[in-house]
Structure formats: C-alpha cells, structure tokens
Amino acid sequence: CWFCLYRVNYFYFCYFILCAIVFADIKLSAGFWVIISTILATIISVIMYKFQLIALTFPFVLATMITIFIKNLINKKIDFNN
C-alpha cells in the first residue's frame, strides 16, 4: 500500500541528521559538506520514494560516500597545485 510506504519513508527522513554528525568539524567549511550530503540524501530518498522503494538508511550511506569521494577529489587537486 502506498500509504504504508509513505509512512515508513517519512520516519526515516530523520536519518539525514546523521549527515550533519558525520561531517561535523570545528572548521566553517564543514557546514558546506553537511549541506551537500543532506541535499544528496534528500534527492536519493525522493527518487527511491518515486520508485516505491523503502529507503531506510540507504540515502544517508550513499550520500555520505559520494560526499567523501568528492571531498577527497577536491583535496587531492588542491594538494597537487602546491
């Protein structure tokens, strides 16, 4: 039933706070990564909801992996320029 799927996905939106916990840091730039990972997790969750898939923590995990990958790519490019 679509309503049951909606209720399950709705309660797992709270996992996006985990993105903020993962990228929490003293630096101001950490806020940028929190925003990026939260946006990615939201997009992934909406896509999964559209295809009637139960998201659970998958959007958080995938968004975190993508964000860390992008963050490492940017850090490597900065290191090579020095």
CSV table of N, CA, C and O in Angstrom, one decimal:
chain,number,residue,atom,x,y,z
A,1,CYS,N,0.9,-1.2,0.0
A,1,CYS,CA,0.0,0.0,0.0
A,1,CYS,C,0.9,1.2,0.0
A,1,CYS,O,1.9,1.3,0.7
A,2,TRP,N,0.5,2.2,-0.8
A,2,TRP,CA,1.4,3.4,-0.9
A,2,TRP,C,1.4,4.2,0.4
A,2,TRP,O,2.4,4.8,0.7
A,3,PHE,N,0.3,4.2,1.1
A,3,PHE,CA,0.3,5.0,2.4
A,3,PHE,C,1.3,4.4,3.4
A,3,PHE,O,2.0,5.1,4.1
A,4,CYS,N,1.4,3.0,3.4
A,4,CYS,CA,2.4,2.4,4.4
A,4,CYS,C,3.8,2.7,4.0
A,4,CYS,O,4.6,3.0,4.8
A,5,LEU,N,4.0,2.7,2.7
A,5,LEU,CA,5.4,3.0,2.2
A,5,LEU,C,5.7,4.5,2.5
A,5,LEU,O,6.8,4.8,2.9
A,6,TYR,N,4.7,5.4,2.4
A,6,TYR,CA,4.9,6.8,2.7
A,6,TYR,C,5.3,7.0,4.2
A,6,TYR,O,6.2,7.7,4.5
A,7,ARG,N,4.6,6.3,5.0
A,7,ARG,CA,4.8,6.4,6.5
A,7,ARG,C,6.2,5.9,6.8
A,7,ARG,O,6.9,6.5,7.6
A,8,VAL,N,6.7,4.8,6.2
A,8,VAL,CA,8.0,4.2,6.5
A,8,VAL,C,9.1,5.2,6.0
A,8,VAL,O,10.0,5.5,6.8
A,9,ASN,N,8.9,5.7,4.8
A,9,ASN,CA,9.9,6.7,4.3
A,9,ASN,C,9.9,8.0,5.1
A,9,ASN,O,10.9,8.6,5.3
A,10,TYR,N,8.7,8.4,5.5
A,10,TYR,CA,8.6,9.7,6.3
A,10,TYR,C,9.4,9.6,7.6
A,10,TYR,O,10.1,10.5,7.9
A,11,PHE,N,9.4,8.5,8.3
A,11,PHE,CA,10.0,8.4,9.6
A,11,PHE,C,11.6,8.3,9.4
A,11,PHE,O,12.3,8.6,10.3
A,12,TYR,N,12.0,7.9,8.2
A,12,TYR,CA,13.5,7.7,8.1
A,12,TYR,C,14.1,9.0,7.5
A,12,TYR,O,15.3,9.0,7.3
A,13,PHE,N,13.3,10.1,7.3
A,13,PHE,CA,13.9,11.4,6.9
A,13,PHE,C,14.8,11.9,8.1
A,13,PHE,O,15.7,12.7,7.9
A,14,CYS,N,14.6,11.4,9.3
A,14,CYS,CA,15.4,11.9,10.4
A,14,CYS,C,16.8,11.4,10.3
A,14,CYS,O,17.7,11.9,11.0
A,15,TYR,N,17.1,10.4,9.5
A,15,TYR,CA,18.5,9.9,9.3
A,15,TYR,C,19.4,11.0,8.7
A,15,TYR,O,20.6,10.9,8.7
A,16,PHE,N,18.8,12.0,8.0
A,16,PHE,CA,19.6,13.0,7.4
A,16,PHE,C,20.4,13.8,8.4
A,16,PHE,O,21.4,14.5,8.0
A,17,ILE,N,20.0,13.8,9.6
A,17,ILE,CA,20.8,14.5,10.7
A,17,ILE,C,22.1,13.8,10.8
A,17,ILE,O,23.1,14.4,11.3
A,18,LEU,N,22.2,12.5,10.5
A,18,LEU,CA,23.4,11.8,10.5
A,18,LEU,C,24.5,12.4,9.6
A,18,LEU,O,25.7,12.3,9.9
A,19,CYS,N,24.0,13.0,8.5
A,19,CYS,CA,24.9,13.7,7.6
A,19,CYS,C,25.6,14.8,8.3
A,19,CYS,O,26.8,15.0,8.2
A,20,ALA,N,24.9,15.5,9.1
A,20,ALA,CA,25.5,16.6,9.9
A,20,ALA,C,26.5,16.1,11.0
A,20,ALA,O,27.5,16.7,11.2
A,21,ILE,N,26.2,14.9,11.5
A,21,ILE,CA,27.0,14.3,12.5
A,21,ILE,C,28.3,13.8,11.9
A,21,ILE,O,29.4,14.0,12.4
A,22,VAL,N,28.2,13.2,10.7
A,22,VAL,CA,29.4,12.7,10.1
A,22,VAL,C,30.4,13.8,9.7
A,22,VAL,O,31.6,13.6,9.8
A,23,PHE,N,29.9,14.9,9.2
A,23,PHE,CA,30.8,15.9,8.7
A,23,PHE,C,31.0,17.0,9.7
A,23,PHE,O,31.5,18.1,9.3
A,24,ALA,N,30.6,16.8,10.9
A,24,ALA,CA,30.8,17.9,11.9
A,24,ALA,C,32.2,18.1,12.2
A,24,ALA,O,33.0,17.2,12.2
A,25,ASP,N,32.6,19.3,12.3
A,25,ASP,CA,34.0,19.7,12.5
A,25,ASP,C,34.1,21.1,13.1
A,25,ASP,O,33.1,21.8,13.0
A,26,ILE,N,35.2,21.5,13.5
A,26,ILE,CA,35.4,22.8,14.0
A,26,ILE,C,35.5,23.9,12.9
A,26,ILE,O,35.1,25.0,13.1
A,27,LYS,N,35.9,23.4,11.7
A,27,LYS,CA,36.1,24.3,10.6
A,27,LYS,C,34.7,24.8,10.1
A,27,LYS,O,33.8,24.0,10.1
A,28,LEU,N,34.7,26.0,9.5
A,28,LEU,CA,33.5,26.5,8.9
A,28,LEU,C,33.1,25.8,7.7
A,28,LEU,O,31.9,25.6,7.3
A,29,SER,N,34.1,25.3,7.0
A,29,SER,CA,33.9,24.6,5.7
A,29,SER,C,33.1,23.3,5.9
A,29,SER,O,32.5,22.7,4.9
A,30,ALA,N,33.0,22.7,7.1
A,30,ALA,CA,32.3,21.5,7.4
A,30,ALA,C,30.8,21.7,7.1
A,30,ALA,O,30.1,20.8,6.7
A,31,GLY,N,30.3,22.9,7.3
A,31,GLY,CA,28.9,23.2,7.0
A,31,GLY,C,28.6,23.0,5.5
A,31,GLY,O,27.5,22.6,5.2
A,32,PHE,N,29.5,23.3,4.7
A,32,PHE,CA,29.3,23.1,3.2
A,32,PHE,C,29.1,21.6,2.9
A,32,PHE,O,28.2,21.3,2.2
A,33,TRP,N,29.9,20.8,3.5
A,33,TRP,CA,29.8,19.3,3.3
A,33,TRP,C,28.5,18.8,3.9
A,33,TRP,O,27.9,17.8,3.4
A,34,VAL,N,28.1,19.3,5.0
A,34,VAL,CA,26.8,18.9,5.6
A,34,VAL,C,25.7,19.2,4.7
A,34,VAL,O,24.8,18.4,4.4
A,35,ILE,N,25.7,20.4,4.1
A,35,ILE,CA,24.6,20.8,3.2
A,35,ILE,C,24.6,19.9,1.9
A,35,ILE,O,23.6,19.5,1.5
A,36,ILE,N,25.8,19.7,1.4
A,36,ILE,CA,25.9,18.9,0.2
A,36,ILE,C,25.4,17.5,0.5
A,36,ILE,O,24.6,16.9,-0.3
A,37,SER,N,25.8,16.8,1.5
A,37,SER,CA,25.4,15.5,1.8
A,37,SER,C,23.9,15.4,2.1
A,37,SER,O,23.2,14.4,1.8
A,38,THR,N,23.4,16.4,2.8
A,38,THR,CA,21.9,16.4,3.1
A,38,THR,C,21.1,16.6,1.8
A,38,THR,O,20.1,15.9,1.7
A,39,ILE,N,21.6,17.4,0.9
A,39,ILE,CA,20.8,17.6,-0.3
A,39,ILE,C,20.9,16.3,-1.1
A,39,ILE,O,19.9,15.8,-1.7
A,40,LEU,N,22.1,15.7,-1.2
A,40,LEU,CA,22.2,14.4,-1.9
A,40,LEU,C,21.3,13.3,-1.3
A,40,LEU,O,20.6,12.6,-2.0
A,41,ALA,N,21.3,13.2,0.0
A,41,ALA,CA,20.5,12.2,0.7
A,41,ALA,C,19.0,12.5,0.4
A,41,ALA,O,18.2,11.5,0.3
A,42,THR,N,18.6,13.7,0.4
A,42,THR,CA,17.2,14.1,0.1
A,42,THR,C,16.8,13.7,-1.3
A,42,THR,O,15.7,13.1,-1.5
A,43,ILE,N,17.7,14.0,-2.2
A,43,ILE,CA,17.4,13.6,-3.6
A,43,ILE,C,17.3,12.1,-3.8
A,43,ILE,O,16.4,11.6,-4.5
A,44,ILE,N,18.2,11.4,-3.2
A,44,ILE,CA,18.2,9.9,-3.3
A,44,ILE,C,17.0,9.4,-2.7
A,44,ILE,O,16.3,8.5,-3.2
A,45,SER,N,16.6,9.9,-1.5
A,45,SER,CA,15.3,9.4,-0.9
A,45,SER,C,14.1,9.7,-1.7
A,45,SER,O,13.2,8.8,-1.8
A,46,VAL,N,14.0,10.9,-2.3
A,46,VAL,CA,12.9,11.2,-3.2
A,46,VAL,C,12.8,10.3,-4.4
A,46,VAL,O,11.7,9.8,-4.8
A,47,ILE,N,14.0,10.0,-5.0
A,47,ILE,CA,14.0,9.1,-6.1
A,47,ILE,C,13.5,7.7,-5.7
A,47,ILE,O,12.8,7.0,-6.4
A,48,MET,N,14.0,7.2,-4.6
A,48,MET,CA,13.6,5.9,-4.1
A,48,MET,C,12.1,5.9,-3.8
A,48,MET,O,11.5,4.9,-4.0
A,49,TYR,N,11.6,7.0,-3.2
A,49,TYR,CA,10.2,7.0,-2.9
A,49,TYR,C,9.4,7.0,-4.2
A,49,TYR,O,8.3,6.3,-4.3
A,50,LYS,N,9.9,7.7,-5.2
A,50,LYS,CA,9.2,7.7,-6.5
A,50,LYS,C,9.1,6.3,-7.1
A,50,LYS,O,8.1,6.0,-7.8
A,51,PHE,N,10.1,5.5,-6.9
A,51,PHE,CA,10.1,4.1,-7.4
A,51,PHE,C,9.5,3.1,-6.4
A,51,PHE,O,9.7,1.9,-6.6
A,52,GLN,N,8.9,3.7,-5.4
A,52,GLN,CA,8.3,2.9,-4.3
A,52,GLN,C,9.2,1.9,-3.6
A,52,GLN,O,8.9,0.7,-3.4
A,53,LEU,N,10.4,2.4,-3.3
A,53,LEU,CA,11.4,1.6,-2.6
A,53,LEU,C,11.5,2.2,-1.2
A,53,LEU,O,11.5,3.4,-1.0
A,54,ILE,N,11.7,1.3,-0.2
A,54,ILE,CA,11.9,1.7,1.1
A,54,ILE,C,13.3,2.1,1.3
A,54,ILE,O,14.2,1.4,1.1
A,55,ALA,N,13.5,3.4,1.8
A,55,ALA,CA,14.8,4.0,1.8
A,55,ALA,C,15.7,3.5,3.0
A,55,ALA,O,16.8,3.2,2.8
A,56,LEU,N,15.1,3.4,4.2
A,56,LEU,CA,15.8,3.1,5.4
A,56,LEU,C,17.0,4.0,5.5
A,56,LEU,O,16.8,5.2,5.4
A,57,THR,N,18.2,3.5,5.7
A,57,THR,CA,19.4,4.4,5.8
A,57,THR,C,20.2,4.5,4.5
A,57,THR,O,21.2,5.1,4.5
A,58,PHE,N,19.7,3.9,3.4
A,58,PHE,CA,20.5,3.9,2.2
A,58,PHE,C,20.8,5.3,1.7
A,58,PHE,O,21.9,5.5,1.3
A,59,PRO,N,19.8,6.2,1.7
A,59,PRO,CA,20.2,7.6,1.2
A,59,PRO,C,21.3,8.2,2.0
A,59,PRO,O,22.2,8.9,1.4
A,60,PHE,N,21.3,8.1,3.3
A,60,PHE,CA,22.4,8.6,4.1
A,60,PHE,C,23.7,8.0,3.8
A,60,PHE,O,24.7,8.7,3.6
A,61,VAL,N,23.7,6.7,3.7
A,61,VAL,CA,25.0,6.0,3.4
A,61,VAL,C,25.6,6.4,2.0
A,61,VAL,O,26.7,6.7,1.9
A,62,LEU,N,24.7,6.4,1.0
A,62,LEU,CA,25.2,6.7,-0.4
A,62,LEU,C,25.6,8.2,-0.4
A,62,LEU,O,26.6,8.5,-1.1
A,63,ALA,N,24.8,9.1,0.2
A,63,ALA,CA,25.2,10.5,0.1
A,63,ALA,C,26.5,10.7,0.9
A,63,ALA,O,27.3,11.5,0.4
A,64,THR,N,26.7,10.0,1.9
A,64,THR,CA,28.0,10.2,2.7
A,64,THR,C,29.1,9.7,1.8
A,64,THR,O,30.2,10.3,1.8
A,65,MET,N,29.0,8.6,1.2
A,65,MET,CA,30.0,8.0,0.3
A,65,MET,C,30.4,8.9,-0.8
A,65,MET,O,31.5,9.2,-1.1
A,66,ILE,N,29.3,9.5,-1.5
A,66,ILE,CA,29.5,10.4,-2.6
A,66,ILE,C,30.2,11.7,-2.1
A,66,ILE,O,31.2,12.2,-2.8
A,67,THR,N,29.8,12.2,-1.0
A,67,THR,CA,30.3,13.4,-0.5
A,67,THR,C,31.8,13.3,-0.1
A,67,THR,O,32.6,14.1,-0.4
A,68,ILE,N,32.1,12.2,0.6
A,68,ILE,CA,33.5,11.9,0.9
A,68,ILE,C,34.4,11.7,-0.3
A,68,ILE,O,35.5,12.2,-0.4
A,69,PHE,N,33.9,11.1,-1.3
A,69,PHE,CA,34.6,10.9,-2.6
A,69,PHE,C,34.9,12.3,-3.2
A,69,PHE,O,36.0,12.5,-3.6
A,70,ILE,N,33.9,13.1,-3.3
A,70,ILE,CA,34.0,14.5,-3.9
A,70,ILE,C,35.0,15.3,-3.0
A,70,ILE,O,35.9,16.0,-3.5
A,71,LYS,N,34.9,15.2,-1.7
A,71,LYS,CA,35.8,15.9,-0.8
A,71,LYS,C,37.2,15.5,-1.0
A,71,LYS,O,38.1,16.3,-1.0
A,72,ASN,N,37.5,14.2,-1.1
A,72,ASN,CA,38.8,13.7,-1.4
A,72,ASN,C,39.4,14.1,-2.7
A,72,ASN,O,40.5,14.4,-2.8
A,73,LEU,N,38.5,14.1,-3.7
A,73,LEU,CA,39.0,14.6,-5.1
A,73,LEU,C,39.4,16.1,-5.0
A,73,LEU,O,40.4,16.4,-5.5
A,74,ILE,N,38.6,16.9,-4.3
A,74,ILE,CA,38.9,18.3,-4.2
A,74,ILE,C,40.2,18.5,-3.4
A,74,ILE,O,41.1,19.3,-3.8
A,75,ASN,N,40.4,17.8,-2.3
A,75,ASN,CA,41.6,17.8,-1.5
A,75,ASN,C,42.8,17.4,-2.3
A,75,ASN,O,43.9,18.0,-2.1
A,76,LYS,N,42.7,16.4,-3.1
A,76,LYS,CA,43.9,15.9,-3.9
A,76,LYS,C,44.2,17.0,-5.0
A,76,LYS,O,45.4,17.2,-5.2
A,77,LYS,N,43.2,17.6,-5.6
A,77,LYS,CA,43.5,18.7,-6.6
A,77,LYS,C,44.2,19.8,-5.9
A,77,LYS,O,45.1,20.4,-6.5
A,78,ILE,N,43.8,20.2,-4.7
A,78,ILE,CA,44.5,21.3,-4.0
A,78,ILE,C,45.9,20.9,-3.7
A,78,ILE,O,46.8,21.8,-3.8
A,79,ASP,N,46.1,19.7,-3.2
A,79,ASP,CA,47.5,19.3,-2.8
A,79,ASP,C,48.4,19.2,-4.0
A,79,ASP,O,49.6,19.5,-3.9
A,80,PHE,N,47.9,18.9,-5.2
A,80,PHE,CA,48.8,18.8,-6.4
A,80,PHE,C,49.2,20.2,-6.9
A,80,PHE,O,50.2,20.3,-7.5
A,81,ASN,N,48.4,21.2,-6.6
A,81,ASN,CA,48.7,22.5,-7.1
A,81,ASN,C,49.8,23.2,-6.2
A,81,ASN,O,50.4,24.1,-6.7
A,82,ASN,N,50.0,22.7,-5.1
A,82,ASN,CA,51.1,23.3,-4.2
A,82,ASN,C,52.4,22.8,-4.5
A,82,ASN,O,53.1,22.1,-4.7
